[in-house]
Short mmCIF file of C-alpha atoms in Angstrom, two decimals:
data_model
loop_
_atom_site.label_atom_id
_atom_site.label_comp_id
_atom_site.label_asym_id
_atom_site.label_seq_id
_atom_site.Cartn_x
_atom_site.Cartn_y
_atom_site.Cartn_z
CA UNK A 1 0.00 0.00 0.00
CA UNK A 2 1.41 3.42 -0.95
CA UNK A 3 2.05 5.79 1.96
CA UNK A 4 -0.48 8.28 0.52
CA UNK A 5 -3.18 5.58 0.48
CA UNK A 6 -2.25 4.51 4.02
CA UNK A 7 -2.49 8.09 5.22
CA UNK A 8 -5.92 8.49 3.63
CA UNK A 9 -7.14 5.31 5.31
CA UNK A 10 -5.78 6.52 8.67
CA UNK A 11 -7.84 9.67 8.31
CA UNK A 12 -10.91 7.63 7.33
CA UNK A 13 -10.54 5.52 10.49
CA UNK A 14 -10.34 8.66 12.64
CA UNK A 15 -13.45 10.10 10.98
CA UNK A 16 -15.41 6.84 11.24
CA UNK A 17 -14.78 6.05 14.90
CA UNK A 18 -16.22 8.29 17.63
CA UNK A 19 -13.99 10.34 19.88
CA UNK A 20 -16.44 9.88 22.77
CA UNK A 21 -16.38 6.42 24.31
CA UNK A 22 -19.99 6.42 25.50
CA UNK A 23 -23.23 7.56 23.89
CA UNK A 24 -24.54 8.83 27.28
CA UNK A 25 -28.04 7.69 26.41
CA UNK A 26 -28.13 9.56 23.09
CA UNK A 27 -29.81 7.93 20.12
CA UNK A 28 -27.22 5.84 18.26
CA UNK A 29 -26.41 6.42 14.61
CA UNK A 30 -28.47 3.96 12.60
CA UNK A 31 -25.54 3.39 10.23
CA UNK A 32 -23.46 1.98 13.09
CA UNK A 33 -26.16 -0.37 14.36
CA UNK A 34 -24.60 -3.82 14.66
CA UNK A 35 -26.26 -6.80 16.36
CA UNK A 36 -23.92 -9.59 17.48
CA UNK A 37 -25.67 -12.98 17.56
CA UNK A 38 -25.27 -13.14 21.36
CA UNK A 39 -27.32 -9.92 21.69
CA UNK A 40 -30.38 -11.09 19.78
CA UNK A 41 -31.78 -12.90 22.83
CA UNK A 42 -31.27 -9.77 24.93
CA UNK A 43 -33.40 -7.74 22.51
CA UNK A 44 -36.32 -10.17 22.38
CA UNK A 45 -39.43 -9.09 24.27
CA UNK A 46 -39.54 -12.22 26.42
CA UNK A 47 -36.08 -11.45 27.82
CA UNK A 48 -36.69 -9.55 31.06
CA UNK A 49 -33.17 -9.44 32.50
CA UNK A 50 -30.02 -8.35 30.62
CA UNK A 51 -26.63 -8.37 32.33
CA UNK A 52 -23.39 -6.82 31.14
CA UNK A 53 -20.12 -5.17 32.16
CA UNK A 54 -19.19 -1.56 31.48
CA UNK A 55 -19.00 -0.63 27.80
CA UNK A 56 -20.73 -3.69 26.31
CA UNK A 57 -23.93 -1.93 25.21
CA UNK A 58 -26.50 -1.70 28.02
CA UNK A 59 -27.21 2.01 27.58
CA UNK A 60 -26.66 1.72 23.82
CA UNK A 61 -29.43 -0.85 23.49
CA UNK A 62 -31.67 1.10 25.87
CA UNK A 63 -31.36 4.15 23.63
CA UNK A 64 -31.80 2.06 20.47
CA UNK A 65 -34.95 0.41 21.82
CA UNK A 66 -36.31 3.85 22.71
CA UNK A 67 -35.97 5.05 19.10
CA UNK A 68 -38.74 4.15 16.65
CA UNK A 69 -36.48 4.37 13.55
CA UNK A 70 -33.86 2.14 15.18
CA UNK A 71 -36.49 -0.37 16.28
CA UNK A 72 -37.49 -0.61 12.63
CA UNK A 73 -33.88 -1.44 11.77
CA UNK A 74 -33.60 -3.91 14.64
CA UNK A 75 -36.72 -5.60 13.32
CA UNK A 76 -34.50 -7.36 10.79
CA UNK A 77 -33.00 -9.33 13.69
CA UNK A 78 -35.96 -9.30 16.13
CA UNK A 79 -39.16 -8.99 14.11
CA UNK A 80 -41.53 -8.15 16.99
CA UNK A 81 -39.68 -4.87 17.66
CA UNK A 82 -41.29 -3.45 14.51
CA UNK A 83 -44.64 -3.75 16.31
CA UNK A 84 -43.50 -2.51 19.72
CA UNK A 85 -43.92 0.84 21.47
CA UNK A 86 -41.25 1.56 24.08
CA UNK A 87 -41.11 3.66 27.23
CA UNK A 88 -37.92 4.28 29.22
CA UNK A 89 -38.78 3.57 32.87
CA UNK A 90 -35.37 4.63 34.20
CA UNK A 91 -32.24 5.62 32.34
CA UNK A 92 -29.21 7.81 31.90
CA UNK A 93 -31.16 10.81 30.59
CA UNK A 94 -33.55 12.35 33.13
CA UNK A 95 -37.27 12.42 32.31
CA UNK A 96 -39.00 13.47 35.51
CA UNK A 97 -42.49 12.94 34.10
CA UNK A 98 -41.67 9.33 33.18
CA UNK A 99 -39.59 8.35 36.23
CA UNK A 100 -38.12 9.91 39.39
CA UNK A 101 -34.40 10.68 39.27
CA UNK A 102 -31.99 9.50 41.96
CA UNK A 103 -32.59 12.45 44.29
CA UNK A 104 -36.37 12.18 44.05
CA UNK A 105 -36.14 8.43 44.52
CA UNK A 106 -34.12 8.93 47.72
CA UNK A 107 -36.60 11.48 49.03
CA UNK A 108 -39.56 9.21 48.31
CA UNK A 109 -37.91 6.37 50.21
CA UNK A 110 -36.99 8.70 53.09
CA UNK A 111 -40.69 9.62 53.29
CA UNK A 112 -41.68 5.97 53.62
CA UNK A 113 -42.42 4.97 50.03
CA UNK A 114 -41.42 1.39 49.26
CA UNK A 115 -39.47 0.93 45.99
CA UNK A 116 -42.15 -1.54 44.89
CA UNK A 117 -44.77 1.21 44.97
CA UNK A 118 -42.45 3.72 43.29
CA UNK A 119 -41.90 1.34 40.38
CA UNK A 120 -45.61 0.58 40.14
CA UNK A 121 -46.16 4.34 39.99
CA UNK A 122 -43.76 4.54 37.03
CA UNK A 123 -45.65 1.73 35.28
CA UNK A 124 -49.03 3.32 36.12
CA UNK A 125 -48.08 6.61 34.42
CA UNK A 126 -46.94 4.65 31.35
CA UNK A 127 -50.17 2.65 31.19
CA UNK A 128 -52.33 5.74 31.70
CA UNK A 129 -50.64 7.42 28.75
CA UNK A 130 -51.33 4.35 26.62
CA UNK A 131 -55.09 4.37 27.23
CA UNK A 132 -55.51 8.13 27.65
CA UNK A 133 -56.59 8.05 31.29
CA UNK A 134 -55.67 10.50 34.02
CA UNK A 135 -54.20 9.88 37.45
CA UNK A 136 -52.54 12.21 39.98
CA UNK A 137 -49.29 13.61 38.52
CA UNK A 138 -48.54 16.86 40.35
CA UNK A 139 -45.78 15.03 42.22
CA UNK A 140 -44.48 11.48 42.30
CA UNK A 141 -45.74 11.13 45.85
CA UNK A 142 -49.28 11.76 44.54
CA UNK A 143 -48.98 9.04 41.90
CA UNK A 144 -47.59 6.57 44.41
CA UNK A 145 -50.34 7.35 46.93
CA UNK A 146 -52.93 6.65 44.21
CA UNK A 147 -51.25 3.33 43.34
CA UNK A 148 -51.31 2.21 46.98
CA UNK A 149 -54.89 3.31 47.60
CA UNK A 150 -56.42 1.95 44.37
CA UNK A 151 -55.41 -1.66 43.77
CA UNK A 152 -58.53 -2.50 41.76
CA UNK A 153 -58.42 0.56 39.43
CA UNK A 154 -54.70 -0.16 38.94
CA UNK A 155 -55.46 -3.76 37.96
CA UNK A 156 -58.13 -2.57 35.52
CA UNK A 157 -55.71 -0.02 34.07
CA UNK A 158 -53.24 -2.86 33.47
CA UNK A 159 -55.88 -4.93 31.68
CA UNK A 160 -57.10 -2.03 29.53
CA UNK A 161 -53.58 -1.18 28.40
CA UNK A 162 -52.84 -4.81 27.58
CA UNK A 163 -56.10 -5.00 25.64
CA UNK A 164 -55.31 -1.82 23.72
CA UNK A 165 -52.04 -3.29 22.50
CA UNK A 166 -53.63 -6.64 21.74
CA UNK A 167 -56.43 -5.08 19.65
CA UNK A 168 -53.84 -3.10 17.69
CA UNK A 169 -51.67 -6.23 17.28
CA UNK A 170 -48.81 -4.41 18.98
CA UNK A 171 -46.72 -4.75 22.12
CA UNK A 172 -45.68 -2.38 24.89
CA UNK A 173 -42.19 -2.50 26.40
CA UNK A 174 -40.84 -0.53 29.36
CA UNK A 175 -37.04 -0.48 29.75
CA UNK A 176 -34.96 0.16 32.87
CA UNK A 177 -31.24 1.00 32.79
CA UNK A 178 -28.54 2.79 34.86
CA UNK A 179 -30.03 1.59 38.14
CA UNK A 180 -26.76 2.27 39.97
CA UNK A 181 -27.91 5.92 39.86
CA UNK A 182 -30.79 5.18 42.23
CA UNK A 183 -28.61 4.87 45.35
CA UNK A 184 -25.03 4.95 46.65
CA UNK A 185 -25.72 2.26 49.25
CA UNK A 186 -25.62 -1.45 48.34
CA UNK A 187 -28.37 -2.55 50.73
CA UNK A 188 -30.72 0.17 49.55
CA UNK A 189 -29.95 -0.53 45.89
CA UNK A 190 -30.58 -4.23 46.44
CA UNK A 191 -34.06 -3.37 47.68
CA UNK A 192 -34.69 -1.03 44.76
CA UNK A 193 -33.63 -3.60 42.14
CA UNK A 194 -35.38 -6.49 43.89
CA UNK A 195 -38.66 -4.56 44.00
CA UNK A 196 -38.29 -3.58 40.35
CA UNK A 197 -37.95 -7.24 39.41
CA UNK A 198 -41.10 -7.98 41.41
CA UNK A 199 -42.92 -5.37 39.31
CA UNK A 200 -41.53 -6.95 36.13
CA UNK A 201 -42.97 -10.26 37.33
CA UNK A 202 -46.30 -8.52 38.00
CA UNK A 203 -46.41 -7.34 34.37
CA UNK A 204 -45.85 -10.85 33.02
CA UNK A 205 -49.53 -11.64 33.56
CA UNK A 206 -50.29 -9.44 30.53
CA UNK A 207 -49.17 -11.03 27.24
CA UNK A 208 -48.78 -7.75 25.35
CA UNK A 209 -46.96 -5.83 28.08
CA UNK A 210 -43.25 -6.45 28.62
CA UNK A 211 -40.42 -5.09 30.74
CA UNK A 212 -36.66 -5.29 30.31
CA UNK A 213 -34.07 -4.53 33.00
CA UNK A 214 -30.40 -3.89 32.19
CA UNK A 215 -28.09 -4.62 35.13
CA UNK A 216 -24.38 -4.41 35.85
CA UNK A 217 -22.84 -7.74 36.74
CA UNK A 218 -22.20 -6.77 40.35
CA UNK A 219 -25.88 -5.86 40.73
CA UNK A 220 -26.97 -9.15 39.20
CA UNK A 221 -24.63 -11.17 41.44
CA UNK A 222 -26.30 -9.93 44.62
CA UNK A 223 -29.34 -11.42 46.37
CA UNK A 224 -31.91 -9.50 44.36
CA UNK A 225 -33.89 -12.53 43.21
CA UNK A 226 -34.74 -14.06 46.60
CA UNK A 227 -38.50 -13.73 46.17
CA UNK A 228 -41.27 -16.05 45.00
CA UNK A 229 -41.22 -17.00 41.31
CA UNK A 230 -37.97 -15.11 40.64
CA UNK A 231 -36.86 -18.16 38.65
CA UNK A 232 -39.33 -17.11 35.93
CA UNK A 233 -37.23 -13.99 35.36
CA UNK A 234 -33.87 -15.70 35.72
CA UNK A 235 -34.82 -18.18 33.00
CA UNK A 236 -35.02 -15.27 30.54
CA UNK A 237 -31.63 -13.74 31.48
CA UNK A 238 -29.24 -12.81 28.66
CA UNK A 239 -25.64 -11.64 28.91
CA UNK A 240 -24.16 -9.01 26.62
CA UNK A 241 -20.89 -10.48 25.37
CA UNK A 242 -18.67 -9.69 22.39
CA UNK A 243 -16.61 -12.37 20.69
CA UNK A 244 -13.44 -11.14 18.93
CA UNK A 245 -15.05 -11.59 15.52
CA UNK A 246 -18.02 -9.47 16.66
CA UNK A 247 -15.64 -6.62 17.47
CA UNK A 248 -14.00 -6.84 14.05
CA UNK A 249 -17.43 -6.96 12.43
CA UNK A 250 -18.51 -3.83 14.32
CA UNK A 251 -15.30 -2.07 13.29
CA UNK A 252 -15.94 -2.69 9.60
CA UNK A 253 -19.61 -1.77 9.92
CA UNK A 254 -18.46 1.64 11.19
CA UNK A 255 -15.63 2.01 8.66
CA UNK A 256 -17.87 1.24 5.70
CA UNK A 257 -20.37 3.81 6.96
CA UNK A 258 -17.80 6.57 7.48
CA UNK A 259 -18.97 9.98 6.21
CA UNK A 260 -18.38 11.19 2.67
CA UNK A 261 -15.20 10.33 0.82
CA UNK A 262 -13.87 8.43 3.85
CA UNK A 263 -16.69 5.89 3.60
CA UNK A 264 -16.14 5.55 -0.14
CA UNK A 265 -12.47 4.84 0.46
CA UNK A 266 -13.15 2.19 3.12
CA UNK A 267 -15.86 0.52 1.03
CA UNK A 268 -13.40 0.41 -1.85
CA UNK A 269 -10.80 -1.32 0.33
CA UNK A 270 -13.50 -3.68 1.63
CA UNK A 271 -14.56 -4.60 -1.93
CA UNK A 272 -10.95 -5.23 -2.95
CA UNK A 273 -10.42 -7.69 -0.08
CA UNK A 274 -13.86 -9.33 0.08
CA UNK A 275 -14.57 -9.43 -3.64
CA UNK A 276 -17.86 -7.53 -3.49
CA UNK A 277 -19.05 -4.20 -2.07
CA UNK A 278 -21.11 -4.01 1.13
CA UNK A 279 -24.88 -4.06 0.66
CA UNK A 280 -26.88 -0.85 1.05
CA UNK A 281 -30.22 -0.92 2.90
CA UNK A 282 -32.27 1.90 4.48
CA UNK A 283 -29.41 4.37 4.06
CA UNK A 284 -26.76 2.15 5.69
CA UNK A 285 -24.06 -0.13 4.34
CA UNK A 286 -24.12 -3.72 5.61
CA UNK A 287 -21.44 -6.38 5.69
CA UNK A 288 -21.45 -9.79 4.08
CA UNK A 289 -22.15 -12.57 6.58
CA UNK A 290 -18.63 -13.92 6.03
CA UNK A 291 -17.17 -10.67 7.36
CA UNK A 292 -19.25 -10.89 10.54
CA UNK A 293 -17.60 -14.10 11.71
CA UNK A 294 -14.05 -15.29 12.17
CA UNK A 295 -12.98 -16.02 8.65
CA UNK A 296 -10.08 -15.61 6.25
CA UNK A 297 -11.77 -12.53 4.78
CA UNK A 298 -12.18 -10.89 8.19
CA UNK A 299 -8.51 -11.53 8.98
CA UNK A 300 -7.47 -10.23 5.57
CA UNK A 301 -9.40 -7.02 6.14
CA UNK A 302 -7.56 -6.22 9.36
CA UNK A 303 -4.25 -7.28 7.85
CA UNK A 304 -4.86 -4.68 5.13
CA UNK A 305 -5.04 -2.07 7.90
CA UNK A 306 -2.31 -3.26 10.24
CA UNK A 307 -0.04 -5.70 8.43
CA UNK A 308 0.81 -9.29 9.32
CA UNK A 309 2.92 -8.91 12.48
CA UNK A 310 3.13 -6.84 15.66
CA UNK A 311 6.79 -6.19 14.85
CA UNK A 312 9.30 -7.24 12.24
CA UNK A 313 8.38 -10.93 12.33
CA UNK A 314 5.87 -13.49 13.61
CA UNK A 315 7.41 -13.70 17.10
CA UNK A 316 5.62 -10.53 18.22
CA UNK A 317 2.12 -11.77 17.37
CA UNK A 318 -0.60 -11.11 14.81
CA UNK A 319 -2.38 -7.70 14.92
CA UNK A 320 -5.79 -9.27 14.20
CA UNK A 321 -5.54 -11.29 17.41
CA UNK A 322 -3.24 -9.04 19.46
CA UNK A 323 -5.47 -5.97 19.14
CA UNK A 324 -8.36 -7.76 20.86
CA UNK A 325 -6.57 -10.02 23.33
CA UNK A 326 -4.53 -7.20 24.88
CA UNK A 327 -7.74 -5.29 25.59
CA UNK A 328 -9.41 -8.15 27.44
CA UNK A 329 -10.17 -7.93 31.15
CA UNK A 330 -9.23 -10.59 33.68
CA UNK A 331 -12.16 -12.71 32.57
CA UNK A 332 -11.10 -12.66 28.92
CA UNK A 333 -13.73 -10.18 27.73
CA UNK A 334 -13.05 -7.20 25.45
CA UNK A 335 -15.65 -4.45 25.17
CA UNK A 336 -16.41 -2.63 21.92
CA UNK A 337 -15.78 0.66 23.69
CA UNK A 338 -12.17 -0.31 24.51
CA UNK A 339 -11.53 -1.83 21.07
CA UNK A 340 -12.81 1.15 19.09
CA UNK A 341 -10.96 3.62 21.33
CA UNK A 342 -7.71 1.70 20.81
CA UNK A 343 -8.08 1.54 17.02
CA UNK A 344 -8.91 5.23 16.75
CA UNK A 345 -5.91 6.16 18.90
CA UNK A 346 -3.71 3.84 16.84
CA UNK A 347 -4.78 5.67 13.66
CA UNK A 348 -4.14 9.10 15.19
CA UNK A 349 -0.75 7.99 16.49
CA UNK A 350 0.22 6.56 13.08
CA UNK A 351 -0.72 9.85 11.41
CA UNK A 352 1.61 11.71 13.76
CA UNK A 353 4.53 9.32 14.17
CA UNK A 354 4.58 6.99 11.15
CA UNK A 355 3.21 8.90 8.13
CA UNK A 356 5.38 6.90 5.69
CA UNK A 357 4.48 3.48 7.09
CA UNK A 358 3.11 1.07 4.47
CA UNK A 359 0.00 0.23 6.52
CA UNK A 360 -2.57 2.52 8.09
CA UNK A 361 -1.92 1.21 11.62
CA UNK A 362 1.68 0.88 12.80
CA UNK A 363 2.22 -1.89 15.34
CA UNK A 364 3.77 0.52 17.85
CA UNK A 365 0.71 2.74 17.44
CA UNK A 366 -1.56 -0.22 18.18
CA UNK A 367 0.34 -0.63 21.47
CA UNK A 368 -0.23 3.04 22.25
CA UNK A 369 -3.88 2.47 21.39
CA UNK A 370 -3.99 -0.11 24.17
CA UNK A 371 -2.50 2.52 26.51
CA UNK A 372 -5.25 4.97 25.58
CA UNK A 373 -7.99 2.37 25.99
CA UNK A 374 -6.57 1.44 29.39
CA UNK A 375 -6.54 5.09 30.44
CA UNK A 376 -10.20 5.43 29.44
CA UNK A 377 -11.17 2.20 31.19
CA UNK A 378 -9.45 3.22 34.42
CA UNK A 379 -11.26 6.58 34.33
CA UNK A 380 -14.57 4.75 33.83
CA UNK A 381 -13.76 2.45 36.72
CA UNK A 382 -13.21 5.52 38.90
CA UNK A 383 -16.74 6.68 38.01
CA UNK A 384 -18.44 3.34 38.61
CA UNK A 385 -16.34 1.99 41.48
CA UNK A 386 -14.40 4.75 43.27
CA UNK A 387 -13.05 2.23 45.78
CA UNK A 388 -11.14 0.43 43.00
CA UNK A 389 -9.10 3.56 42.30
CA UNK A 390 -8.30 3.88 46.00
CA UNK A 391 -7.06 0.32 46.45
CA UNK A 392 -5.10 0.34 43.18
CA UNK A 393 -3.21 3.52 44.06
CA UNK A 394 -0.74 1.84 46.46
CA UNK A 395 0.07 -0.80 43.81
CA UNK A 396 1.47 1.70 41.29
CA UNK A 397 4.97 0.70 40.20
CA UNK A 398 4.52 -2.93 41.21
CA UNK A 399 5.56 -5.59 38.69
CA UNK A 400 3.08 -8.38 38.03
CA UNK A 401 2.56 -11.28 38.25
CA UNK A 402 3.38 -11.24 41.96
CA UNK A 403 2.40 -13.01 45.17
CA UNK A 404 -0.79 -11.78 46.80
CA UNK A 405 1.17 -11.22 50.00
CA UNK A 406 3.02 -8.41 48.20
CA UNK A 407 -0.29 -6.77 47.23
CA UNK A 408 -1.76 -7.24 50.69
CA UNK A 409 1.38 -5.77 52.27
CA UNK A 410 1.00 -2.55 50.27
CA UNK A 411 -2.68 -2.33 51.12
CA UNK A 412 -2.08 -2.87 54.81
CA UNK A 413 0.64 -0.22 54.86
CA UNK A 414 -1.62 2.33 53.14
CA UNK A 415 -4.83 1.38 54.96
CA UNK A 416 -3.87 -0.01 58.40
CA UNK A 417 -7.53 0.05 59.47
CA UNK A 418 -8.50 -2.40 56.71
CA UNK A 419 -10.71 -2.21 53.60
CA UNK A 420 -13.28 0.05 55.23
CA UNK A 421 -10.72 2.87 55.22
CA UNK A 422 -10.35 2.54 51.43
CA UNK A 423 -14.00 2.08 50.59
CA UNK A 424 -15.52 5.56 50.60
CA UNK A 425 -19.22 6.23 50.81
CA UNK A 426 -20.48 5.14 47.39
CA UNK A 427 -20.96 1.42 46.68
CA UNK A 428 -17.94 0.04 48.59
CA UNK A 429 -16.42 -3.41 47.86
CA UNK A 430 -19.21 -5.94 48.09
CA UNK A 431 -17.16 -8.32 50.24
CA UNK A 432 -14.95 -5.86 52.08
CA UNK A 433 -16.13 -7.28 55.38
CA UNK A 434 -14.08 -10.40 54.56
CA UNK A 435 -10.86 -8.38 54.66
CA UNK A 436 -8.32 -8.01 51.86
CA UNK A 437 -9.18 -11.46 50.49
CA UNK A 438 -12.73 -10.22 50.00
CA UNK A 439 -11.44 -7.17 48.12
CA UNK A 440 -9.27 -9.43 45.98
CA UNK A 441 -12.33 -11.50 45.09
CA UNK A 442 -14.29 -8.39 44.14
CA UNK A 443 -11.45 -7.22 41.88
CA UNK A 444 -11.42 -10.63 40.20
CA UNK A 445 -15.17 -10.49 39.61
CA UNK A 446 -14.74 -7.07 38.01
CA UNK A 447 -11.98 -8.43 35.77
CA UNK A 448 -9.27 -6.16 37.25
CA UNK A 449 -7.35 -9.02 38.89
CA UNK A 450 -6.77 -12.51 37.57
CA UNK A 451 -5.26 -15.41 39.50
CA UNK A 452 -2.67 -17.49 37.70
CA UNK A 453 -2.38 -21.26 38.01
CA UNK A 454 0.48 -20.89 40.47
CA UNK A 455 -1.65 -18.62 42.69
CA UNK A 456 0.05 -15.34 41.84
CA UNK A 457 -1.92 -12.18 41.11
CA UNK A 458 -1.83 -10.74 37.60
CA UNK A 459 -3.51 -7.81 35.86
CA UNK A 460 -4.56 -7.76 32.21
CA UNK A 461 -3.08 -4.93 30.15
CA UNK A 462 -6.48 -3.23 30.04
CA UNK A 463 -6.07 -2.32 33.72
CA UNK A 464 -2.37 -2.85 34.39
CA UNK A 465 -1.27 -0.10 32.01
CA UNK A 466 -3.71 2.53 33.25
CA UNK A 467 -3.12 1.78 36.92
CA UNK A 468 0.64 2.07 36.41
CA UNK A 469 1.84 -1.48 37.09
CA UNK A 470 4.65 -3.07 35.12
CA UNK A 471 5.25 -6.43 33.49
CA UNK A 472 8.39 -7.71 31.88
CA UNK A 473 8.08 -7.38 28.10
CA UNK A 474 4.56 -5.95 28.26
CA UNK A 475 2.99 -2.72 27.08
CA UNK A 476 4.51 0.11 29.09
CA UNK A 477 2.35 1.47 31.93
CA UNK A 478 1.11 5.02 31.84
CA UNK A 479 2.84 7.66 33.91
CA UNK A 480 -0.22 9.38 35.37
#
C-alpha cells in the first residue's frame, strides 16, 4: 500500500470512529447499528433481564430500543420490535415525568415509600398514557399514593392497556437502565432492584406488556432474586458479550459507513479484499455474513489495515488477534468501547509518528492504542467503582505477576484500618467485610485481577497499564 493511500485510510478511520467512548443515552447512529448474535436474545421481548459489564452496550441498546427508527432497523434481527412501542422507565437521561431521578427516589424512600410502589407508579403513568386516562401527577408522591390506595383501578388499568395493545396487534415495552444511579448504598440498591424485578414479574400476567431490565454484573450477582417466582425472570436472562469476531465486524460496519469520501475509500478497500461491495439498505451499508464471523476474509481485512505482524516478524504476534486479546479484562472479555478507542488512537498515532508506514496502523501505534484504551477504562472504573481507584493507588509501580502477600502488604501499609478505610461512601467493595481477600475477590469479579495457576496475582493490560503497574516485556504502563 502506498504511503499516501495509508495516510488516507488513517484519516478515514479517525473520521469513522467516535472520539467519545460512551453515547450517554443519546440515540445511536443507525448506520453503526450492529447486532452480534449473542445480543439477539437480549433484545427479544420475552427477555426480562439483561446483564453486562461496562462498555458492552446496556445504555446503547436502551437508547436504540427507545428510538422508533432504530427499532425498525432492529426488526431485521428481532421482528416483533417493529410492532412494539417503548417507554424508558429509568435511564441515563432524566425524564422526571416518566420516572423519578436518583434524588427524588431517595426522598420518596426517606418519606416511607417502598421501591415496589415507586416502580408501580412509574408503570401506572406509562399505562395511563397508553389508554388516555388520568391519574394524579402533580408530584411522584401523589402518583404513588394513588397506586397504593387503588389496587382495583390499577389492575383494571393494566388490563385495559394490555387489551389496547392486543387489539392493535402491537406490544408495549418498558425499559430500565442505569439503576446504579438510584442509590449509593448497596443494601438500599438491592431493595430497589429487587422490587423492580417484582414489578416486572407482576407485568408478566399481561401477554402484550413487557419489561426489560439492564443490570451491571455486580448488581446481578447480589441477592436481588430471593422472592417467590424469581426463577421465571432468571430463566429469561441474557448476557451481553462480544466475541473477537463481533468486534471486528462492528469495526468494519463503522468504517464502511464513514462519512463522505472516507466511507467511499473504506468501502473500496473492503470490496478489494472481500470481492464484493457491502450491501446498502435503508441508508446504511451492511457487511457480508462472512465478514461478521471469524474467517479468512475478516482476517485479511484487518491485515490490510495493520499488516501481518506486531513487529518485524511473527514472534511478536498477529495484529488481528493481538489488538483484541490485549484489551481483554481478567475474565477474557473485550468491550467494543475499549476496542474502538484503541483503534482510533492507533490511527491518530500513526498519522503523527509513522506517516510513511506502508500500513494505516503501525504496530507501535496499536500498542499506544492499548495505553489509551486502558486510560479510558481506568477513568470509567473511577466513576463506577471509586473504591477500585483507591485500592489500586498503592500498587502503582509494582511488577506483576506477583504473590498476593506483596499486594496485601502494600494495602495494609496504606490502609492499616483495613478495607473500610479505602471504601468511601459510594458502593464500597461488596465483600470488604471479609478483609483483603474479599477485596481481591471483588477485583477478580470485576476483571481487574486474575489469579494465575500458580496462585500469583496478575492484571490484564487493560487495567495494568492505566493503573501504572509493570510487566516484563509488556505494554509500558502510563505515567499518570
